[in-house]
Amino acid sequence: MNIDKAITIIQYNESYKSTWDSFVDLSKNATFLFKRDFMEYHKDRFADCSLLFFLEDELVAILPATIKDASVFSHQGLTYGGLLVKQTVRFALYKQLFAHLIAFLKERSITDLFIKTIPSIYSESANDELMFLQQSYQCSIEYNIGSVIYNNESLIVSKSILRNANKAKRLGIEIKKSNDFDFFWNELLVPRLNNKFGKKPIHSLEEMIKLKALFSNEIELIGAFLNNEMIAGTILFQNKKYTKSQYIAGNPSFNKLGGLDLLHLEIIHQLNKPYFDFGTSSSDETFIEKESLLAWKEQFGARTIVFSTYHFKI
């Protein structure tokens, strides 16, 4: 069989929703962020141009994507993207799928393709095909620095984190799940991001509440409470392979009490996934690490992982 002639690319439309979502569950390198309900919570902000790849009549890959002018992104509204493929897809087929993608975009006068790749640790199996293939194209790469904890017995937590966590316990700070997204958002997260970075959360409160309702098992708010008041918290995104701290915030008036340290130490100690992802500590604008934030995460035993963004000139 000539695989080249057997590959067909179709642009996503709503009639493929159930097919798309079912494929996400089967893909070796997809997470719940690629379900259409998650991708489309902010569809008014981005023009979708997601693609489905068929080998004869079999769906073997999908590309979550948005388009702006002559550029395609995978994905502007998500943390990561790229070709999501079936477990059975071997390198030779992946190579041809990507070649077809480039040809498909070129035919439509697309000049640039940006892919924020999903790290291999999130995948069911190795997922570095694009890292190798990019050498055959006109491609530049940018990196963001992230911090990840492997769930194993060799974890080394700094004495200062342990000391702060013990202090928090003595003061009666409790760690528990919460559904009070409103308080976390308006009293902790928004003021912190505004005061420290002059920024707003990527999601709105309304969007996060909607996503929590749609993905109740995958999204959780964990808080540190003193006298029943949330003084710190984190919103966790969870998939089969990882738990990720998506948003972290605390009330600066209580910073010295150790609540934020106790909160994350408890999450890490109760981790039932292979990895805990502390998120990135550099910005998309500068790609320079935020030293104090990175150092804090490393005190829990987190170590460096890079999140790659590939820019292909077509």
Coordinates of C-alpha atoms in Angstrom, one line a residue:
M1 CA 0.0 0.0 0.0
N2 CA 1.2 3.5 -0.9
I3 CA 0.6 5.3 2.4
D4 CA 1.2 8.8 0.8
K5 CA -1.8 8.5 -1.5
A6 CA -4.0 7.0 1.3
I7 CA -3.8 10.0 3.7
T8 CA -6.7 12.5 3.7
I9 CA -6.9 15.7 5.8
I10 CA -10.3 17.1 6.7
Q11 CA -11.0 20.4 8.5
Y12 CA -12.9 19.9 11.7
N13 CA -16.6 20.9 12.0
E14 CA -19.2 20.2 14.7
S15 CA -20.3 17.0 13.0
Y16 CA -17.0 15.4 14.0
K17 CA -17.3 16.3 17.8
S18 CA -18.0 12.8 19.1
T19 CA -15.4 11.3 16.7
W20 CA -12.8 13.9 17.9
D21 CA -13.5 13.4 21.6
S22 CA -13.4 9.6 21.2
F23 CA -10.0 9.9 19.5
V24 CA -8.7 12.0 22.3
D25 CA -9.4 9.2 24.7
L26 CA -7.5 6.7 22.5
S27 CA -4.5 8.9 21.6
K28 CA -1.1 8.2 23.0
N29 CA -0.3 11.9 23.7
A30 CA -3.6 13.7 24.4
T31 CA -5.1 15.1 27.6
F32 CA -8.6 16.4 28.5
L33 CA -7.6 19.8 27.3
F34 CA -8.1 18.6 23.8
K35 CA -11.7 17.6 24.3
R36 CA -13.9 20.0 22.3
D37 CA -15.8 21.3 25.3
F38 CA -12.5 22.5 26.8
M39 CA -11.1 23.8 23.5
E40 CA -14.2 25.7 22.7
Y41 CA -14.9 27.5 26.0
H42 CA -13.1 30.6 24.5
K43 CA -14.0 30.0 20.8
D44 CA -15.0 33.6 20.5
R45 CA -11.4 34.6 20.9
F46 CA -9.8 32.2 18.3
A47 CA -10.7 31.1 14.8
D48 CA -10.6 27.3 14.9
C49 CA -8.9 25.4 12.1
S50 CA -8.4 22.0 13.7
L51 CA -7.7 19.0 11.4
L52 CA -8.4 15.3 11.2
F53 CA -6.0 12.9 9.4
F54 CA -7.4 9.7 7.9
L55 CA -5.4 6.8 6.6
E56 CA -7.9 5.4 4.1
D57 CA -11.0 5.3 6.3
E58 CA -9.2 5.2 9.7
L59 CA -8.7 8.3 11.8
V60 CA -5.1 8.1 12.9
A61 CA -4.3 11.7 14.0
I62 CA -5.8 15.1 14.8
L63 CA -4.4 18.5 15.1
P64 CA -6.0 21.0 17.5
A65 CA -5.4 24.4 15.8
T66 CA -6.3 28.0 15.4
I67 CA -5.6 30.4 12.6
K68 CA -4.8 34.1 12.5
D69 CA -4.0 35.8 9.2
A70 CA -1.5 33.5 7.4
S71 CA -0.4 31.7 10.5
V72 CA -1.7 28.4 12.1
F73 CA -1.1 27.7 15.8
S74 CA -1.4 24.5 17.8
H75 CA -2.8 25.9 19.9
Q76 CA -3.2 29.6 20.8
G77 CA -5.7 28.9 23.6
L78 CA -4.1 25.8 25.1
T79 CA -0.9 25.1 27.0
Y80 CA 0.4 22.7 24.4
G81 CA -0.6 21.1 21.1
G82 CA 0.8 19.2 18.1
L83 CA -0.2 16.1 16.2
L84 CA -2.2 13.8 18.5
V85 CA -1.8 10.2 17.2
K86 CA -3.0 6.7 17.8
Q87 CA -0.7 4.4 19.8
T88 CA -0.2 2.3 16.7
V89 CA 1.3 5.1 14.6
R90 CA 4.9 4.5 14.0
F91 CA 7.6 7.0 12.9
A92 CA 7.3 6.4 9.2
L93 CA 3.6 7.2 9.2
Y94 CA 4.0 10.2 11.6
K95 CA 6.6 11.6 9.1
Q96 CA 4.2 11.3 6.2
L97 CA 1.3 12.8 8.3
F98 CA 3.5 15.8 9.1
A99 CA 4.6 16.2 5.4
H100 CA 0.9 16.1 4.4
L101 CA 0.2 18.7 7.0
I102 CA 2.8 21.1 5.6
A103 CA 1.6 20.5 2.0
F104 CA -2.0 21.0 3.1
L105 CA -1.2 24.4 4.7
K106 CA 1.0 25.5 1.9
E107 CA -1.8 24.9 -0.6
R108 CA -3.9 27.3 1.5
S109 CA -1.3 30.0 1.5
I110 CA -0.4 29.5 5.2
T111 CA 3.2 30.9 5.7
D112 CA 3.8 30.0 9.4
L113 CA 3.0 27.0 11.6
F114 CA 3.5 27.3 15.4
I115 CA 3.4 24.2 17.6
K116 CA 3.6 24.2 21.4
T117 CA 4.5 20.5 21.9
I118 CA 3.1 18.4 24.7
P119 CA 5.9 17.0 26.8
S120 CA 6.6 13.2 26.6
I121 CA 5.9 12.8 30.4
Y122 CA 2.3 13.6 29.6
S123 CA 2.1 10.9 27.0
E124 CA 1.2 7.2 27.2
S125 CA 4.4 6.4 25.3
A126 CA 7.4 8.3 23.8
N127 CA 6.3 11.4 21.9
D128 CA 9.4 13.1 20.4
E129 CA 8.9 12.5 16.7
L130 CA 8.6 16.2 16.0
M131 CA 11.9 16.9 17.8
F132 CA 13.7 14.8 15.2
L133 CA 11.6 15.8 12.2
Q134 CA 12.0 19.6 12.7
Q135 CA 15.6 19.2 11.4
S136 CA 14.2 18.5 7.9
Y137 CA 12.3 21.8 7.8
Q138 CA 12.9 25.5 8.1
C139 CA 12.2 25.6 11.8
S140 CA 13.2 27.7 14.8
I141 CA 12.6 26.6 18.4
E142 CA 11.9 28.6 21.6
Y143 CA 11.8 27.1 25.1
N144 CA 10.0 27.8 28.3
I145 CA 11.4 26.4 31.5
G146 CA 9.1 24.2 33.6
S147 CA 9.4 22.3 36.9
V148 CA 8.3 18.7 37.4
I149 CA 8.3 16.3 40.3
Y150 CA 8.7 12.6 39.6
N151 CA 6.6 10.6 42.0
N152 CA 9.3 8.3 43.4
E153 CA 11.1 7.7 46.7
S154 CA 14.1 9.8 45.9
L155 CA 12.3 13.2 46.3
I156 CA 14.4 15.6 48.3
V157 CA 12.5 18.5 50.0
S158 CA 14.4 21.4 51.4
K159 CA 14.5 21.9 55.2
S160 CA 13.0 25.4 54.9
I161 CA 9.8 23.9 53.2
L162 CA 9.5 21.3 55.9
R163 CA 10.0 23.9 58.6
N164 CA 7.4 26.2 57.1
A165 CA 4.9 23.3 56.6
N166 CA 5.3 22.3 60.2
K167 CA 4.8 25.8 61.4
A168 CA 1.6 26.0 59.4
K169 CA 0.3 22.8 61.0
R170 CA 1.1 24.2 64.5
L171 CA -0.9 27.3 63.7
G172 CA -3.9 25.2 62.7
I173 CA -3.8 25.7 59.0
E174 CA -5.9 23.0 57.2
I175 CA -5.6 21.7 53.6
K176 CA -8.8 20.7 51.9
K177 CA -10.7 20.8 48.7
S178 CA -13.0 23.7 48.0
N179 CA -15.6 24.8 45.5
D180 CA -15.3 28.4 46.4
F181 CA -13.7 29.4 43.1
D182 CA -15.2 32.9 43.5
F183 CA -13.2 33.7 46.6
F184 CA -10.0 32.1 45.3
W185 CA -10.3 34.1 42.1
N186 CA -11.3 37.5 43.3
E187 CA -9.5 37.6 46.7
L188 CA -6.3 35.7 46.0
L189 CA -5.5 35.1 42.4
V190 CA -6.5 38.3 40.6
P191 CA -4.9 40.6 43.2
R192 CA -1.6 38.5 43.2
L193 CA -1.2 38.5 39.4
N194 CA -2.1 42.2 39.1
N195 CA 0.2 43.3 41.9
K196 CA 3.2 41.1 41.1
F197 CA 3.0 40.9 37.3
G198 CA 0.5 43.4 36.1
K199 CA -1.5 40.6 34.5
K200 CA -4.9 38.9 34.6
P201 CA -5.5 35.1 34.6
I202 CA -5.7 33.5 31.2
H203 CA -9.2 32.2 32.1
S204 CA -12.0 34.4 33.5
L205 CA -13.8 33.2 36.6
E206 CA -16.9 32.4 34.6
E207 CA -14.9 30.3 32.2
M208 CA -13.2 28.4 35.1
I209 CA -16.5 27.7 36.8
K210 CA -17.9 26.4 33.4
L211 CA -14.8 24.2 32.9
K212 CA -15.1 22.8 36.4
A213 CA -18.7 21.8 35.7
L214 CA -17.7 20.1 32.4
F215 CA -14.6 18.4 33.8
S216 CA -15.4 17.9 37.5
N217 CA -12.9 15.0 37.9
E218 CA -10.0 16.7 36.1
I219 CA -10.2 20.2 37.8
E220 CA -9.9 20.8 41.5
L221 CA -9.4 23.7 43.8
I222 CA -7.3 22.9 46.9
G223 CA -7.0 25.5 49.6
A224 CA -5.1 26.3 52.8
F225 CA -7.5 27.4 55.5
L226 CA -6.9 29.3 58.7
N227 CA -10.0 29.7 60.9
N228 CA -12.1 28.6 57.9
E229 CA -10.7 31.4 55.7
M230 CA -8.8 30.4 52.5
I231 CA -5.4 32.1 52.8
A232 CA -3.8 30.3 49.9
G233 CA -4.9 27.9 47.1
T234 CA -4.1 26.2 43.8
I235 CA -6.3 25.0 40.9
L236 CA -5.2 21.6 39.8
F237 CA -5.6 20.1 36.3
Q238 CA -5.3 16.3 36.3
N239 CA -5.0 13.7 33.6
K240 CA -3.9 10.0 33.7
K241 CA -0.2 10.8 33.8
Y242 CA 0.0 14.0 35.8
T243 CA -1.3 16.6 38.2
K244 CA -0.6 20.2 37.2
S245 CA -0.8 23.3 39.3
Q246 CA -2.5 25.6 36.9
Y247 CA -2.9 28.6 39.2
I248 CA -1.2 29.3 42.5
A249 CA -2.0 32.3 44.8
G250 CA -1.9 33.3 48.4
N251 CA -2.9 36.2 50.6
P252 CA 0.4 38.1 51.1
S253 CA -0.6 39.0 54.7
F254 CA -0.3 35.3 55.6
N255 CA 2.8 34.4 53.5
K256 CA 5.0 33.9 56.6
L257 CA 2.6 31.4 58.1
G258 CA 3.7 28.6 55.7
G259 CA 0.3 27.8 54.3
L260 CA 1.3 27.8 50.6
D261 CA 4.3 25.4 51.5
L262 CA 2.0 23.1 53.5
L263 CA -0.5 23.1 50.7
H264 CA 1.9 21.9 48.0
L265 CA 3.7 19.5 50.3
E266 CA 0.4 17.8 51.1
I267 CA -0.5 17.6 47.4
I268 CA 2.8 16.1 46.5
H269 CA 2.7 13.6 49.4
Q270 CA -0.8 12.4 48.3
L271 CA 0.2 12.4 44.6
N272 CA -1.3 9.3 42.8
K273 CA 0.0 10.2 39.4
P274 CA 3.5 9.6 37.9
Y275 CA 4.2 13.4 37.8
F276 CA 3.4 16.7 39.4
D277 CA 3.8 19.6 37.1
F278 CA 4.5 23.0 38.8
G279 CA 4.1 24.8 35.5
T280 CA 6.4 27.2 33.8
S281 CA 8.6 29.8 35.4
S282 CA 9.4 31.9 32.3
S283 CA 7.3 34.1 30.1
D284 CA 6.4 33.7 26.4
E285 CA 7.7 37.2 25.8
T286 CA 11.2 37.0 27.2
F287 CA 11.9 33.3 27.7
I288 CA 14.0 34.3 30.8
E289 CA 13.5 32.3 34.0
K290 CA 11.8 34.0 37.0
E291 CA 14.5 33.1 39.5
S292 CA 12.7 33.3 42.8
L293 CA 9.6 31.4 41.5
L294 CA 11.8 28.7 40.0
A295 CA 13.9 28.4 43.2
W296 CA 10.7 28.0 45.3
K297 CA 9.5 25.1 43.2
E298 CA 12.9 23.4 43.3
Q299 CA 12.8 23.4 47.1
F300 CA 10.0 20.8 46.8
G301 CA 12.2 18.6 44.7
A302 CA 11.0 19.8 41.3
R303 CA 13.6 19.8 38.5
T304 CA 13.8 21.3 35.1
I305 CA 11.8 20.3 32.0
V306 CA 11.5 22.4 28.9
F307 CA 8.3 23.2 26.9
S308 CA 9.2 23.7 23.3
T309 CA 7.5 25.9 20.7
Y310 CA 8.4 25.1 17.1
H311 CA 8.0 27.7 14.4
F312 CA 7.9 26.3 10.9
K313 CA 8.3 28.5 7.9
I314 CA 6.2 27.1 5.1

